[in-house]
Each structure stands twice: as C-alpha cells, then as structure tokens.
PDB file of N, CA and C in Angstrom:
ATOM      1  N   MET A   1      60.868 -52.582 -53.806  1.00 47.00           N
ATOM      2  CA  MET A   1      62.131 -51.861 -53.895  1.00 47.00           C
ATOM      3  C   MET A   1      62.091 -50.657 -52.980  1.00 47.00           C
ATOM      4  N   SER A   2      63.181 -50.401 -52.336  1.00 55.00           N
ATOM      5  CA  SER A   2      63.240 -49.208 -51.495  1.00 55.00           C
ATOM      6  C   SER A   2      64.041 -48.135 -52.225  1.00 55.00           C
ATOM      7  N   SER A   3      63.788 -46.937 -51.862  1.00 58.00           N
ATOM      8  CA  SER A   3      64.512 -45.828 -52.472  1.00 58.00           C
ATOM      9  C   SER A   3      64.654 -44.725 -51.442  1.00 58.00           C
ATOM     10  N   CYS A   4      65.479 -43.771 -51.751  1.00 65.00           N
ATOM     11  CA  CYS A   4      65.635 -42.616 -50.877  1.00 65.00           C
ATOM     12  C   CYS A   4      65.719 -41.371 -51.739  1.00 65.00           C
ATOM     13  N   ALA A   5      65.522 -40.235 -51.118  1.00 62.00           N
ATOM     14  CA  ALA A   5      65.549 -38.979 -51.858  1.00 62.00           C
ATOM     15  C   ALA A   5      66.428 -37.971 -51.128  1.00 62.00           C
ATOM     16  N   ILE A   6      67.074 -37.118 -51.888  1.00 64.00           N
ATOM     17  CA  ILE A   6      67.919 -36.045 -51.354  1.00 64.00           C
ATOM     18  C   ILE A   6      67.472 -34.745 -52.011  1.00 64.00           C
ATOM     19  N   HIS A   7      67.352 -33.694 -51.218  1.00 58.00           N
ATOM     20  CA  HIS A   7      66.953 -32.392 -51.746  1.00 58.00           C
ATOM     21  C   HIS A   7      68.075 -31.396 -51.486  1.00 58.00           C
ATOM     22  N   ASP A   8      68.330 -30.541 -52.463  1.00 61.00           N
ATOM     23  CA  ASP A   8      69.406 -29.556 -52.368  1.00 61.00           C
ATOM     24  C   ASP A   8      68.916 -28.297 -53.056  1.00 61.00           C
ATOM     25  N   GLU A   9      69.193 -27.136 -52.471  1.00 60.00           N
ATOM     26  CA  GLU A   9      68.758 -25.887 -53.082  1.00 60.00           C
ATOM     27  C   GLU A   9      69.940 -24.956 -53.274  1.00 60.00           C
ATOM     28  N   ALA A  10      70.066 -24.423 -54.486  1.00 57.00           N
ATOM     29  CA  ALA A  10      71.132 -23.472 -54.796  1.00 57.00           C
ATOM     30  C   ALA A  10      70.602 -22.074 -54.491  1.00 57.00           C
ATOM     31  N   THR A  11      71.090 -21.481 -53.431  1.00 50.00           N
ATOM     32  CA  THR A  11      70.594 -20.165 -53.035  1.00 50.00           C
ATOM     33  C   THR A  11      71.583 -19.054 -53.339  1.00 50.00           C
ATOM     34  N   SER A  12      72.652 -19.375 -54.024  1.00 48.00           N
ATOM     35  CA  SER A  12      73.675 -18.365 -54.292  1.00 48.00           C
ATOM     36  C   SER A  12      73.237 -17.361 -55.352  1.00 48.00           C
ATOM     37  N   ASN A  13      72.242 -17.698 -56.140  1.00 49.00           N
ATOM     38  CA  ASN A  13      71.733 -16.831 -57.199  1.00 49.00           C
ATOM     39  C   ASN A  13      72.832 -16.441 -58.181  1.00 49.00           C
ATOM     40  N   ALA A  14      73.805 -17.293 -58.377  1.00 49.00           N
ATOM     41  CA  ALA A  14      74.861 -17.061 -59.361  1.00 49.00           C
ATOM     42  C   ALA A  14      74.443 -17.758 -60.640  1.00 49.00           C
ATOM     43  N   ASN A  15      73.685 -17.069 -61.456  1.00 48.00           N
ATOM     44  CA  ASN A  15      73.147 -17.683 -62.660  1.00 48.00           C
ATOM     45  C   ASN A  15      73.461 -16.837 -63.879  1.00 48.00           C
ATOM     46  N   GLN A  16      72.909 -17.222 -65.006  1.00 51.00           N
ATOM     47  CA  GLN A  16      73.205 -16.529 -66.252  1.00 51.00           C
ATOM     48  C   GLN A  16      72.505 -15.178 -66.365  1.00 51.00           C
ATOM     49  N   LEU A  17      71.626 -14.847 -65.425  1.00 52.00           N
ATOM     50  CA  LEU A  17      70.947 -13.558 -65.441  1.00 52.00           C
ATOM     51  C   LEU A  17      71.800 -12.557 -64.672  1.00 52.00           C
ATOM     52  N   GLN A  18      72.534 -11.726 -65.344  1.00 56.00           N
ATOM     53  CA  GLN A  18      73.469 -10.825 -64.697  1.00 56.00           C
ATOM     54  C   GLN A  18      72.986  -9.376 -64.733  1.00 56.00           C
ATOM     55  N   THR A  19      71.687  -9.161 -64.696  1.00 57.00           N
ATOM     56  CA  THR A  19      71.130  -7.819 -64.701  1.00 57.00           C
ATOM     57  C   THR A  19      71.212  -7.229 -63.304  1.00 57.00           C
ATOM     58  N   GLN A  20      71.649  -5.982 -63.204  1.00 62.00           N
ATOM     59  CA  GLN A  20      71.694  -5.297 -61.921  1.00 62.00           C
ATOM     60  C   GLN A  20      70.550  -4.294 -61.884  1.00 62.00           C
ATOM     61  N   VAL A  21      69.633  -4.495 -60.952  1.00 64.00           N
ATOM     62  CA  VAL A  21      68.463  -3.643 -60.834  1.00 64.00           C
ATOM     63  C   VAL A  21      68.345  -3.186 -59.386  1.00 64.00           C
ATOM     64  N   VAL A  22      68.096  -1.906 -59.183  1.00 69.00           N
ATOM     65  CA  VAL A  22      67.890  -1.366 -57.844  1.00 69.00           C
ATOM     66  C   VAL A  22      66.396  -1.334 -57.581  1.00 69.00           C
ATOM     67  N   LEU A  23      65.965  -2.060 -56.556  1.00 71.00           N
ATOM     68  CA  LEU A  23      64.532  -2.170 -56.268  1.00 71.00           C
ATOM     69  C   LEU A  23      64.167  -1.456 -54.969  1.00 71.00           C
ATOM     70  N   ASN A  24      64.824  -0.335 -54.670  1.00 76.00           N
ATOM     71  CA  ASN A  24      64.521   0.372 -53.440  1.00 76.00           C
ATOM     72  C   ASN A  24      63.462   1.464 -53.639  1.00 76.00           C
ATOM     73  N   HIS A  25      62.951   1.628 -54.843  1.00 78.00           N
ATOM     74  CA  HIS A  25      61.871   2.578 -55.115  1.00 78.00           C
ATOM     75  C   HIS A  25      60.623   1.794 -55.509  1.00 78.00           C
ATOM     76  N   ASN A  26      59.501   2.415 -55.330  1.00 84.00           N
ATOM     77  CA  ASN A  26      58.234   1.767 -55.662  1.00 84.00           C
ATOM     78  C   ASN A  26      57.890   2.014 -57.136  1.00 84.00           C
ATOM     79  N   ASN A  27      58.801   1.580 -58.030  1.00 86.00           N
ATOM     80  CA  ASN A  27      58.597   1.804 -59.459  1.00 86.00           C
ATOM     81  C   ASN A  27      58.372   0.492 -60.215  1.00 86.00           C
ATOM     82  N   TYR A  28      57.899  -0.527 -59.512  1.00 88.00           N
ATOM     83  CA  TYR A  28      57.634  -1.822 -60.154  1.00 88.00           C
ATOM     84  C   TYR A  28      56.456  -2.502 -59.460  1.00 88.00           C
ATOM     85  N   ARG A  29      55.909  -3.500 -60.141  1.00 92.00           N
ATOM     86  CA  ARG A  29      54.855  -4.308 -59.541  1.00 92.00           C
ATOM     87  C   ARG A  29      55.152  -5.775 -59.821  1.00 92.00           C
ATOM     88  N   VAL A  30      54.742  -6.636 -58.925  1.00 93.00           N
ATOM     89  CA  VAL A  30      54.940  -8.073 -59.090  1.00 93.00           C
ATOM     90  C   VAL A  30      53.849  -8.606 -60.010  1.00 93.00           C
ATOM     91  N   VAL A  31      54.263  -9.264 -61.088  1.00 94.00           N
ATOM     92  CA  VAL A  31      53.325  -9.785 -62.081  1.00 94.00           C
ATOM     93  C   VAL A  31      52.963 -11.237 -61.785  1.00 94.00           C
ATOM     94  N   GLY A  32      53.941 -12.035 -61.362  1.00 96.00           N
ATOM     95  CA  GLY A  32      53.668 -13.446 -61.097  1.00 96.00           C
ATOM     96  C   GLY A  32      54.938 -14.227 -60.845  1.00 96.00           C
ATOM     97  N   GLN A  33      54.823 -15.525 -60.976  1.00 97.00           N
ATOM     98  CA  GLN A  33      55.938 -16.451 -60.764  1.00 97.00           C
ATOM     99  C   GLN A  33      56.215 -17.216 -62.049  1.00 97.00           C
ATOM    100  N   ALA A  34      57.438 -17.663 -62.202  1.00 97.00           N
ATOM    101  CA  ALA A  34      57.817 -18.504 -63.342  1.00 97.00           C
ATOM    102  C   ALA A  34      58.568 -19.712 -62.799  1.00 97.00           C
ATOM    103  N   GLU A  35      58.403 -20.848 -63.485  1.00 97.00           N
ATOM    104  CA  GLU A  35      59.060 -22.081 -63.062  1.00 97.00           C
ATOM    105  C   GLU A  35      59.484 -22.884 -64.280  1.00 97.00           C
ATOM    106  N   GLY A  36      60.609 -23.540 -64.165  1.00 97.00           N
ATOM    107  CA  GLY A  36      61.096 -24.423 -65.219  1.00 97.00           C
ATOM    108  C   GLY A  36      61.726 -25.655 -64.596  1.00 97.00           C
ATOM    109  N   LYS A  37      61.498 -26.815 -65.203  1.00 96.00           N
ATOM    110  CA  LYS A  37      62.030 -28.075 -64.677  1.00 96.00           C
ATOM    111  C   LYS A  37      62.806 -28.810 -65.753  1.00 96.00           C
ATOM    112  N   CYS A  38      63.812 -29.543 -65.306  1.00 94.00           N
ATOM    113  CA  CYS A  38      64.568 -30.426 -66.189  1.00 94.00           C
ATOM    114  C   CYS A  38      64.994 -31.634 -65.370  1.00 94.00           C
ATOM    115  N   SER A  39      64.849 -32.833 -65.945  1.00 93.00           N
ATOM    116  CA  SER A  39      65.194 -34.067 -65.230  1.00 93.00           C
ATOM    117  C   SER A  39      66.181 -34.893 -66.031  1.00 93.00           C
ATOM    118  N   GLN A  40      66.924 -35.714 -65.314  1.00 90.00           N
ATOM    119  CA  GLN A  40      67.836 -36.659 -65.944  1.00 90.00           C
ATOM    120  C   GLN A  40      67.741 -37.985 -65.202  1.00 90.00           C
ATOM    121  N   THR A  41      67.983 -39.072 -65.905  1.00 88.00           N
ATOM    122  CA  THR A  41      67.876 -40.404 -65.337  1.00 88.00           C
ATOM    123  C   THR A  41      69.215 -41.109 -65.404  1.00 88.00           C
ATOM    124  N   TYR A  42      69.529 -41.831 -64.348  1.00 85.00           N
ATOM    125  CA  TYR A  42      70.757 -42.622 -64.279  1.00 85.00           C
ATOM    126  C   TYR A  42      70.395 -44.099 -64.098  1.00 85.00           C
ATOM    127  N   ILE A  43      71.065 -44.960 -64.828  1.00 85.00           N
ATOM    128  CA  ILE A  43      70.966 -46.400 -64.640  1.00 85.00           C
ATOM    129  C   ILE A  43      72.371 -46.888 -64.275  1.00 85.00           C
ATOM    130  N   PHE A  44      72.505 -47.514 -63.112  1.00 80.00           N
ATOM    131  CA  PHE A  44      73.811 -47.930 -62.593  1.00 80.00           C
ATOM    132  C   PHE A  44      74.791 -46.754 -62.571  1.00 80.00           C
ATOM    133  N   CYS A  45      74.305 -45.578 -62.181  1.00 74.00           N
ATOM    134  CA  CYS A  45      75.099 -44.345 -62.055  1.00 74.00           C
ATOM    135  C   CYS A  45      75.681 -43.859 -63.380  1.00 74.00           C
ATOM    136  N   ILE A  46      75.111 -44.287 -64.495  1.00 78.00           N
ATOM    137  CA  ILE A  46      75.582 -43.864 -65.818  1.00 78.00           C
ATOM    138  C   ILE A  46      74.440 -43.160 -66.533  1.00 78.00           C
ATOM    139  N   GLY A  47      74.779 -42.036 -67.181  1.00 76.00           N
ATOM    140  CA  GLY A  47      73.798 -41.333 -67.991  1.00 76.00           C
ATOM    141  C   GLY A  47      73.483 -39.962 -67.432  1.00 76.00           C
ATOM    142  N   GLY A  48      72.711 -39.222 -68.189  1.00 71.00           N
ATOM    143  CA  GLY A  48      72.275 -37.909 -67.751  1.00 71.00           C
ATOM    144  C   GLY A  48      73.274 -36.808 -68.021  1.00 71.00           C
ATOM    145  N   LEU A  49      72.917 -35.629 -67.581  1.00 69.00           N
ATOM    146  CA  LEU A  49      73.720 -34.426 -67.772  1.00 69.00           C
ATOM    147  C   LEU A  49      74.479 -34.118 -66.488  1.00 69.00           C
ATOM    148  N   ASN A  50      75.507 -33.281 -66.579  1.00 81.00           N
ATOM    149  CA  ASN A  50      76.138 -32.840 -65.338  1.00 81.00           C
ATOM    150  C   ASN A  50      75.247 -31.782 -64.692  1.00 81.00           C
ATOM    151  N   LYS A  51      75.552 -31.435 -63.459  1.00 83.00           N
ATOM    152  CA  LYS A  51      74.690 -30.534 -62.689  1.00 83.00           C
ATOM    153  C   LYS A  51      74.579 -29.154 -63.333  1.00 83.00           C
ATOM    154  N   LYS A  52      75.650 -28.674 -63.934  1.00 86.00           N
ATOM    155  CA  LYS A  52      75.633 -27.361 -64.585  1.00 86.00           C
ATOM    156  C   LYS A  52      74.693 -27.361 -65.789  1.00 86.00           C
ATOM    157  N   SER A  53      74.740 -28.406 -66.596  1.00 88.00           N
ATOM    158  CA  SER A  53      73.856 -28.505 -67.756  1.00 88.00           C
ATOM    159  C   SER A  53      72.404 -28.655 -67.339  1.00 88.00           C
ATOM    160  N   LEU A  54      72.172 -29.424 -66.293  1.00 90.00           N
ATOM    161  CA  LEU A  54      70.818 -29.611 -65.777  1.00 90.00           C
ATOM    162  C   LEU A  54      70.247 -28.282 -65.303  1.00 90.00           C
ATOM    163  N   ARG A  55      71.058 -27.511 -64.584  1.00 91.00           N
ATOM    164  CA  ARG A  55      70.633 -26.203 -64.100  1.00 91.00           C
ATOM    165  C   ARG A  55      70.344 -25.246 -65.261  1.00 91.00           C
ATOM    166  N   SER A  56      71.226 -25.225 -66.257  1.00 91.00           N
ATOM    167  CA  SER A  56      71.031 -24.350 -67.417  1.00 91.00           C
ATOM    168  C   SER A  56      69.748 -24.691 -68.157  1.00 91.00           C
ATOM    169  N   SER A  57      69.457 -25.966 -68.285  1.00 93.00           N
ATOM    170  CA  SER A  57      68.227 -26.384 -68.965  1.00 93.00           C
ATOM    171  C   SER A  57      66.988 -25.953 -68.183  1.00 93.00           C
ATOM    172  N   ALA A  58      67.031 -26.081 -66.858  1.00 94.00           N
ATOM    173  CA  ALA A  58      65.903 -25.647 -66.029  1.00 94.00           C
ATOM    174  C   ALA A  58      65.725 -24.131 -66.108  1.00 94.00           C
ATOM    175  N   MET A  59      66.832 -23.390 -66.108  1.00 93.00           N
ATOM    176  CA  MET A  59      66.756 -21.929 -66.226  1.00 93.00           C
ATOM    177  C   MET A  59      66.182 -21.512 -67.580  1.00 93.00           C
ATOM    178  N   SER A  60      66.607 -22.179 -68.650  1.00 94.00           N
ATOM    179  CA  SER A  60      66.085 -21.878 -69.991  1.00 94.00           C
ATOM    180  C   SER A  60      64.585 -22.145 -70.057  1.00 94.00           C
ATOM    181  N   GLU A  61      64.166 -23.244 -69.465  1.00 96.00           N
ATOM    182  CA  GLU A  61      62.737 -23.579 -69.442  1.00 96.00           C
ATOM    183  C   GLU A  61      61.945 -22.532 -68.661  1.00 96.00           C
ATOM    184  N   MET A  62      62.522 -22.049 -67.533  1.00 96.00           N
ATOM    185  CA  MET A  62      61.856 -21.017 -66.741  1.00 96.00           C
ATOM    186  C   MET A  62      61.727 -19.717 -67.537  1.00 96.00           C
ATOM    187  N   MET A  63      62.794 -19.339 -68.241  1.00 95.00           N
ATOM    188  CA  MET A  63      62.745 -18.116 -69.058  1.00 95.00           C
ATOM    189  C   MET A  63      61.686 -18.228 -70.151  1.00 95.00           C
ATOM    190  N   LYS A  64      61.594 -19.397 -70.769  1.00 96.00           N
ATOM    191  CA  LYS A  64      60.584 -19.619 -71.805  1.00 96.00           C
ATOM    192  C   LYS A  64      59.177 -19.528 -71.217  1.00 96.00           C
ATOM    193  N   ASN A  65      58.981 -20.123 -70.035  1.00 96.00           N
ATOM    194  CA  ASN A  65      57.669 -20.109 -69.389  1.00 96.00           C
ATOM    195  C   ASN A  65      57.301 -18.735 -68.844  1.00 96.00           C
ATOM    196  N   ALA A  66      58.307 -17.895 -68.534  1.00 95.00           N
ATOM    197  CA  ALA A  66      58.046 -16.557 -68.005  1.00 95.00           C
ATOM    198  C   ALA A  66      57.415 -15.658 -69.068  1.00 95.00           C
ATOM    199  N   ASN A  67      57.764 -15.883 -70.336  1.00 94.00           N
ATOM    200  CA  ASN A  67      57.180 -15.115 -71.438  1.00 94.00           C
ATOM    201  C   ASN A  67      57.295 -13.609 -71.167  1.00 94.00           C
ATOM    202  N   LEU A  68      58.500 -13.145 -70.883  1.00 93.00           N
ATOM    203  CA  LEU A  68      58.736 -11.742 -70.544  1.00 93.00           C
ATOM    204  C   LEU A  68      58.497 -10.825 -71.741  1.00 93.00           C
ATOM    205  N   THR A  69      57.900  -9.667 -71.462  1.00 92.00           N
ATOM    206  CA  THR A  69      57.667  -8.673 -72.504  1.00 92.00           C
ATOM    207  C   THR A  69      58.043  -7.296 -71.973  1.00 92.00           C
ATOM    208  N   GLY A  70      58.400  -6.405 -72.864  1.00 90.00           N
ATOM    209  CA  GLY A  70      58.656  -5.008 -72.534  1.00 90.00           C
ATOM    210  C   GLY A  70      59.584  -4.795 -71.364  1.00 90.00           C
ATOM    211  N   SER A  71      59.076  -4.189 -70.295  1.00 90.00           N
ATOM    212  CA  SER A  71      59.902  -3.816 -69.146  1.00 90.00           C
ATOM    213  C   SER A  71      59.792  -4.820 -67.998  1.00 90.00           C
ATOM    214  N   GLN A  72      59.605  -6.093 -68.320  1.00 92.00           N
ATOM    215  CA  GLN A  72      59.522  -7.130 -67.297  1.00 92.00           C
ATOM    216  C   GLN A  72      60.894  -7.758 -67.059  1.00 92.00           C
ATOM    217  N   ALA A  73      61.089  -8.274 -65.843  1.00 90.00           N
ATOM    218  CA  ALA A  73      62.354  -8.923 -65.481  1.00 90.00           C
ATOM    219  C   ALA A  73      62.068 -10.018 -64.460  1.00 90.00           C
ATOM    220  N   LEU A  74      63.019 -10.932 -64.326  1.00 90.00           N
ATOM    221  CA  LEU A  74      62.942 -11.986 -63.315  1.00 90.00           C
ATOM    222  C   LEU A  74      63.862 -11.627 -62.150  1.00 90.00           C
ATOM    223  N   ILE A  75      63.363 -11.772 -60.929  1.00 88.00           N
ATOM    224  CA  ILE A  75      64.176 -11.543 -59.739  1.00 88.00           C
ATOM    225  C   ILE A  75      64.013 -12.738 -58.800  1.00 88.00           C
ATOM    226  N   ASN A  76      64.843 -12.789 -57.767  1.00 89.00           N
ATOM    227  CA  ASN A  76      64.777 -13.837 -56.747  1.00 89.00           C
ATOM    228  C   ASN A  76      64.784 -15.239 -57.353  1.00 89.00           C
ATOM    229  N   VAL A  77      65.684 -15.475 -58.272  1.00 90.00           N
ATOM    230  CA  VAL A  77      65.762 -16.772 -58.958  1.00 90.00           C
ATOM    231  C   VAL A  77      66.539 -17.758 -58.089  1.00 90.00           C
ATOM    232  N   THR A  78      65.957 -18.928 -57.879  1.00 92.00           N
ATOM    233  CA  THR A  78      66.620 -20.009 -57.155  1.00 92.00           C
ATOM    234  C   THR A  78      66.471 -21.294 -57.955  1.00 92.00           C
ATOM    235  N   VAL A  79      67.373 -22.231 -57.712  1.00 92.00           N
ATOM    236  CA  VAL A  79      67.307 -23.543 -58.350  1.00 92.00           C
ATOM    237  C   VAL A  79      67.346 -24.596 -57.250  1.00 92.00           C
ATOM    238  N   GLN A  80      66.384 -25.496 -57.279  1.00 92.00           N
ATOM    239  CA  GLN A  80      66.292 -26.564 -56.293  1.00 92.00           C
ATOM    240  C   GLN A  80      66.557 -27.888 -56.994  1.00 92.00           C
ATOM    241  N   TYR A  81      67.324 -28.766 -56.350  1.00 91.00           N
ATOM    242  CA  TYR A  81      67.638 -30.080 -56.912  1.00 91.00           C
ATOM    243  C   TYR A  81      66.973 -31.159 -56.076  1.00 91.00           C
ATOM    244  N   LYS A  82      66.334 -32.112 -56.748  1.00 90.00           N
ATOM    245  CA  LYS A  82      65.741 -33.263 -56.079  1.00 90.00           C
ATOM    246  C   LYS A  82      66.347 -34.520 -56.692  1.00 90.00           C
ATOM    247  N   ASN A  83      66.918 -35.355 -55.835  1.00 86.00           N
ATOM    248  CA  ASN A  83      67.548 -36.593 -56.283  1.00 86.00           C
ATOM    249  C   ASN A  83      66.818 -37.775 -55.674  1.00 86.00           C
ATOM    250  N   ILE A  84      66.511 -38.773 -56.495  1.00 86.00           N
ATOM    251  CA  ILE A  84      65.871 -40.003 -56.034  1.00 86.00           C
ATOM    252  C   ILE A  84      66.741 -41.167 -56.479  1.00 86.00           C
ATOM    253  N   PHE A  85      67.040 -42.062 -55.541  1.00 81.00           N
ATOM    254  CA  PHE A  85      67.873 -43.225 -55.836  1.00 81.00           C
ATOM    255  C   PHE A  85      67.147 -44.491 -55.418  1.00 81.00           C
ATOM    256  N   GLY A  86      67.251 -45.535 -56.235  1.00 81.00           N
ATOM    257  CA  GLY A  86      66.640 -46.813 -55.912  1.00 81.00           C
ATOM    258  C   GLY A  86      67.646 -47.931 -56.001  1.00 81.00           C
ATOM    259  N   LEU A  87      68.145 -48.390 -54.863  1.00 77.00           N
ATOM    260  CA  LEU A  87      69.059 -49.534 -54.766  1.00 77.00           C
ATOM    261  C   LEU A  87      70.261 -49.457 -55.704  1.00 77.00           C
ATOM    262  N   PHE A  88      70.802 -48.293 -55.921  1.00 72.00           N
ATOM    263  CA  PHE A  88      71.986 -48.063 -56.766  1.00 72.00           C
ATOM    264  C   PHE A  88      71.788 -48.508 -58.216  1.00 72.00           C
ATOM    265  N   VAL A  89      70.564 -48.844 -58.594  1.00 83.00           N
ATOM    266  CA  VAL A  89      70.279 -49.255 -59.962  1.00 83.00           C
ATOM    267  C   VAL A  89      69.709 -48.080 -60.744  1.00 83.00           C
ATOM    268  N   TYR A  90      68.784 -47.365 -60.140  1.00 86.00           N
ATOM    269  CA  TYR A  90      68.059 -46.291 -60.800  1.00 86.00           C
ATOM    270  C   TYR A  90      68.266 -44.994 -60.019  1.00 86.00           C
ATOM    271  N   GLY A  91      68.448 -43.918 -60.731  1.00 86.00           N
ATOM    272  CA  GLY A  91      68.547 -42.604 -60.113  1.00 86.00           C
ATOM    273  C   GLY A  91      67.919 -41.557 -61.003  1.00 86.00           C
ATOM    274  N   LYS A  92      67.318 -40.556 -60.385  1.00 88.00           N
ATOM    275  CA  LYS A  92      66.715 -39.464 -61.146  1.00 88.00           C
ATOM    276  C   LYS A  92      67.026 -38.165 -60.414  1.00 88.00           C
ATOM    277  N   CYS A  93      67.532 -37.191 -61.158  1.00 89.00           N
ATOM    278  CA  CYS A  93      67.832 -35.873 -60.614  1.00 89.00           C
ATOM    279  C   CYS A  93      66.990 -34.838 -61.361  1.00 89.00           C
ATOM    280  N   THR A  94      66.295 -34.004 -60.621  1.00 91.00           N
ATOM    281  CA  THR A  94      65.455 -32.965 -61.207  1.00 91.00           C
ATOM    282  C   THR A  94      65.904 -31.609 -60.691  1.00 91.00           C
ATOM    283  N   ALA A  95      66.084 -30.652 -61.581  1.00 93.00           N
ATOM    284  CA  ALA A  95      66.380 -29.265 -61.220  1.00 93.00           C
ATOM    285  C   ALA A  95      65.120 -28.444 -61.466  1.00 93.00           C
ATOM    286  N   ILE A  96      64.730 -27.659 -60.470  1.00 95.00           N
ATOM    287  CA  ILE A  96      63.542 -26.814 -60.584  1.00 95.00           C
ATOM    288  C   ILE A  96      63.981 -25.371 -60.359  1.00 95.00           C
ATOM    289  N   ALA A  97      63.854 -24.541 -61.388  1.00 95.00           N
ATOM    290  CA  ALA A  97      64.214 -23.124 -61.306  1.00 95.00           C
ATOM    291  C   ALA A  97      62.935 -22.312 -61.106  1.00 95.00           C
ATOM    292  N   ARG A  98      62.972 -21.409 -60.118  1.00 95.00           N
ATOM    293  CA  ARG A  98      61.809 -20.564 -59.832  1.00 95.00           C
ATOM    294  C   ARG A  98      62.258 -19.116 -59.713  1.00 95.00           C
ATOM    295  N   GLY A  99      61.406 -18.211 -60.159  1.00 94.00           N
ATOM    296  CA  GLY A  99      61.698 -16.792 -60.055  1.00 94.00           C
ATOM    297  C   GLY A  99      60.428 -15.964 -60.015  1.00 94.00           C
ATOM    298  N   THR A 100      60.574 -14.718 -59.589  1.00 94.00           N
ATOM    299  CA  THR A 100      59.453 -13.784 -59.515  1.00 94.00           C
ATOM    300  C   THR A 100      59.524 -12.835 -60.704  1.00 94.00           C
ATOM    301  N   ILE A 101      58.415 -12.662 -61.395  1.00 95.00           N
ATOM    302  CA  ILE A 101      58.332 -11.745 -62.542  1.00 95.00           C
ATOM    303  C   ILE A 101      57.864 -10.385 -62.046  1.00 95.00           C
ATOM    304  N   ILE A 102      58.649  -9.344 -62.345  1.00 93.00           N
ATOM    305  CA  ILE A 102      58.238  -7.994 -62.023  1.00 93.00           C
ATOM    306  C   ILE A 102      58.137  -7.167 -63.308  1.00 93.00           C
ATOM    307  N   GLU A 103      57.377  -6.086 -63.223  1.00 93.00           N
ATOM    308  CA  GLU A 103      57.240  -5.166 -64.360  1.00 93.00           C
ATOM    309  C   GLU A 103      57.470  -3.754 -63.845  1.00 93.00           C
ATOM    310  N   PHE A 104      58.360  -3.041 -64.510  1.00 90.00           N
ATOM    311  CA  PHE A 104      58.652  -1.679 -64.109  1.00 90.00           C
ATOM    312  C   PHE A 104      57.556  -0.752 -64.609  1.00 90.00           C
ATOM    313  N   THR A 105      57.097   0.157 -63.742  1.00 87.00           N
ATOM    314  CA  THR A 105      56.008   1.064 -64.081  1.00 87.00           C
ATOM    315  C   THR A 105      56.510   2.440 -64.503  1.00 87.00           C
ATOM    316  N   GLU A 106      57.768   2.767 -64.204  1.00 79.00           N
ATOM    317  CA  GLU A 106      58.330   4.080 -64.584  1.00 79.00           C
ATOM    318  C   GLU A 106      59.481   3.891 -65.552  1.00 79.00           C
TER     319      GLU A 106
END
C-alpha cells in the first residue's frame, strides 16, 4: 500500500493561553520545554475530531505535561499538524503542541 503525508504548522499563536507578559527584562529563566500530542483516525474519510478539537486536546495534554508551578508560564506555543493518508481508505491526523516553560525570578 502506498501512502502520503502532509505537514502543517499553526504559527499564529492564537490559542487559549491569553496571558500578556512583557519579556524585555532579564527577570525570568528558561526551565524547559513541554509537548502534548493528540491523534485521530479516519476510515473512508469518516471519524475523528475536527481540527479545533484536536488542537485543544493537544494543548490540554501539553499543559498537563508542563506541570507548571508558582510563577511559571508557557511561551512560544505552536501547534504542528501531521496528516497521513493511505489510498483514501485510512487517514491519521496528529496535532503536536510545543511550548517553552519559563519561570519568573522577580
């Protein structure tokens, strides 16, 4: 069986995290990275979640994996979509949300 893949990245950063933070001072440190994934499967183009629900699930998973405490926040959040199709019978779409964890020192 042959298949093909399509990759798409949402770089608009229009997500459910609506915190406004000014990072022009050296009052924070980078703690690490967080990632969350969510996948859906299609058979004959039927099934799965819509793109908005898939993205929300990936973002929720990323927030859970970030395990934020105290004065920590997520910045630079992006969502990448990977689609795999096999002869119009099988399809799989995966959303991967990634962000940088920072901690404020002041």
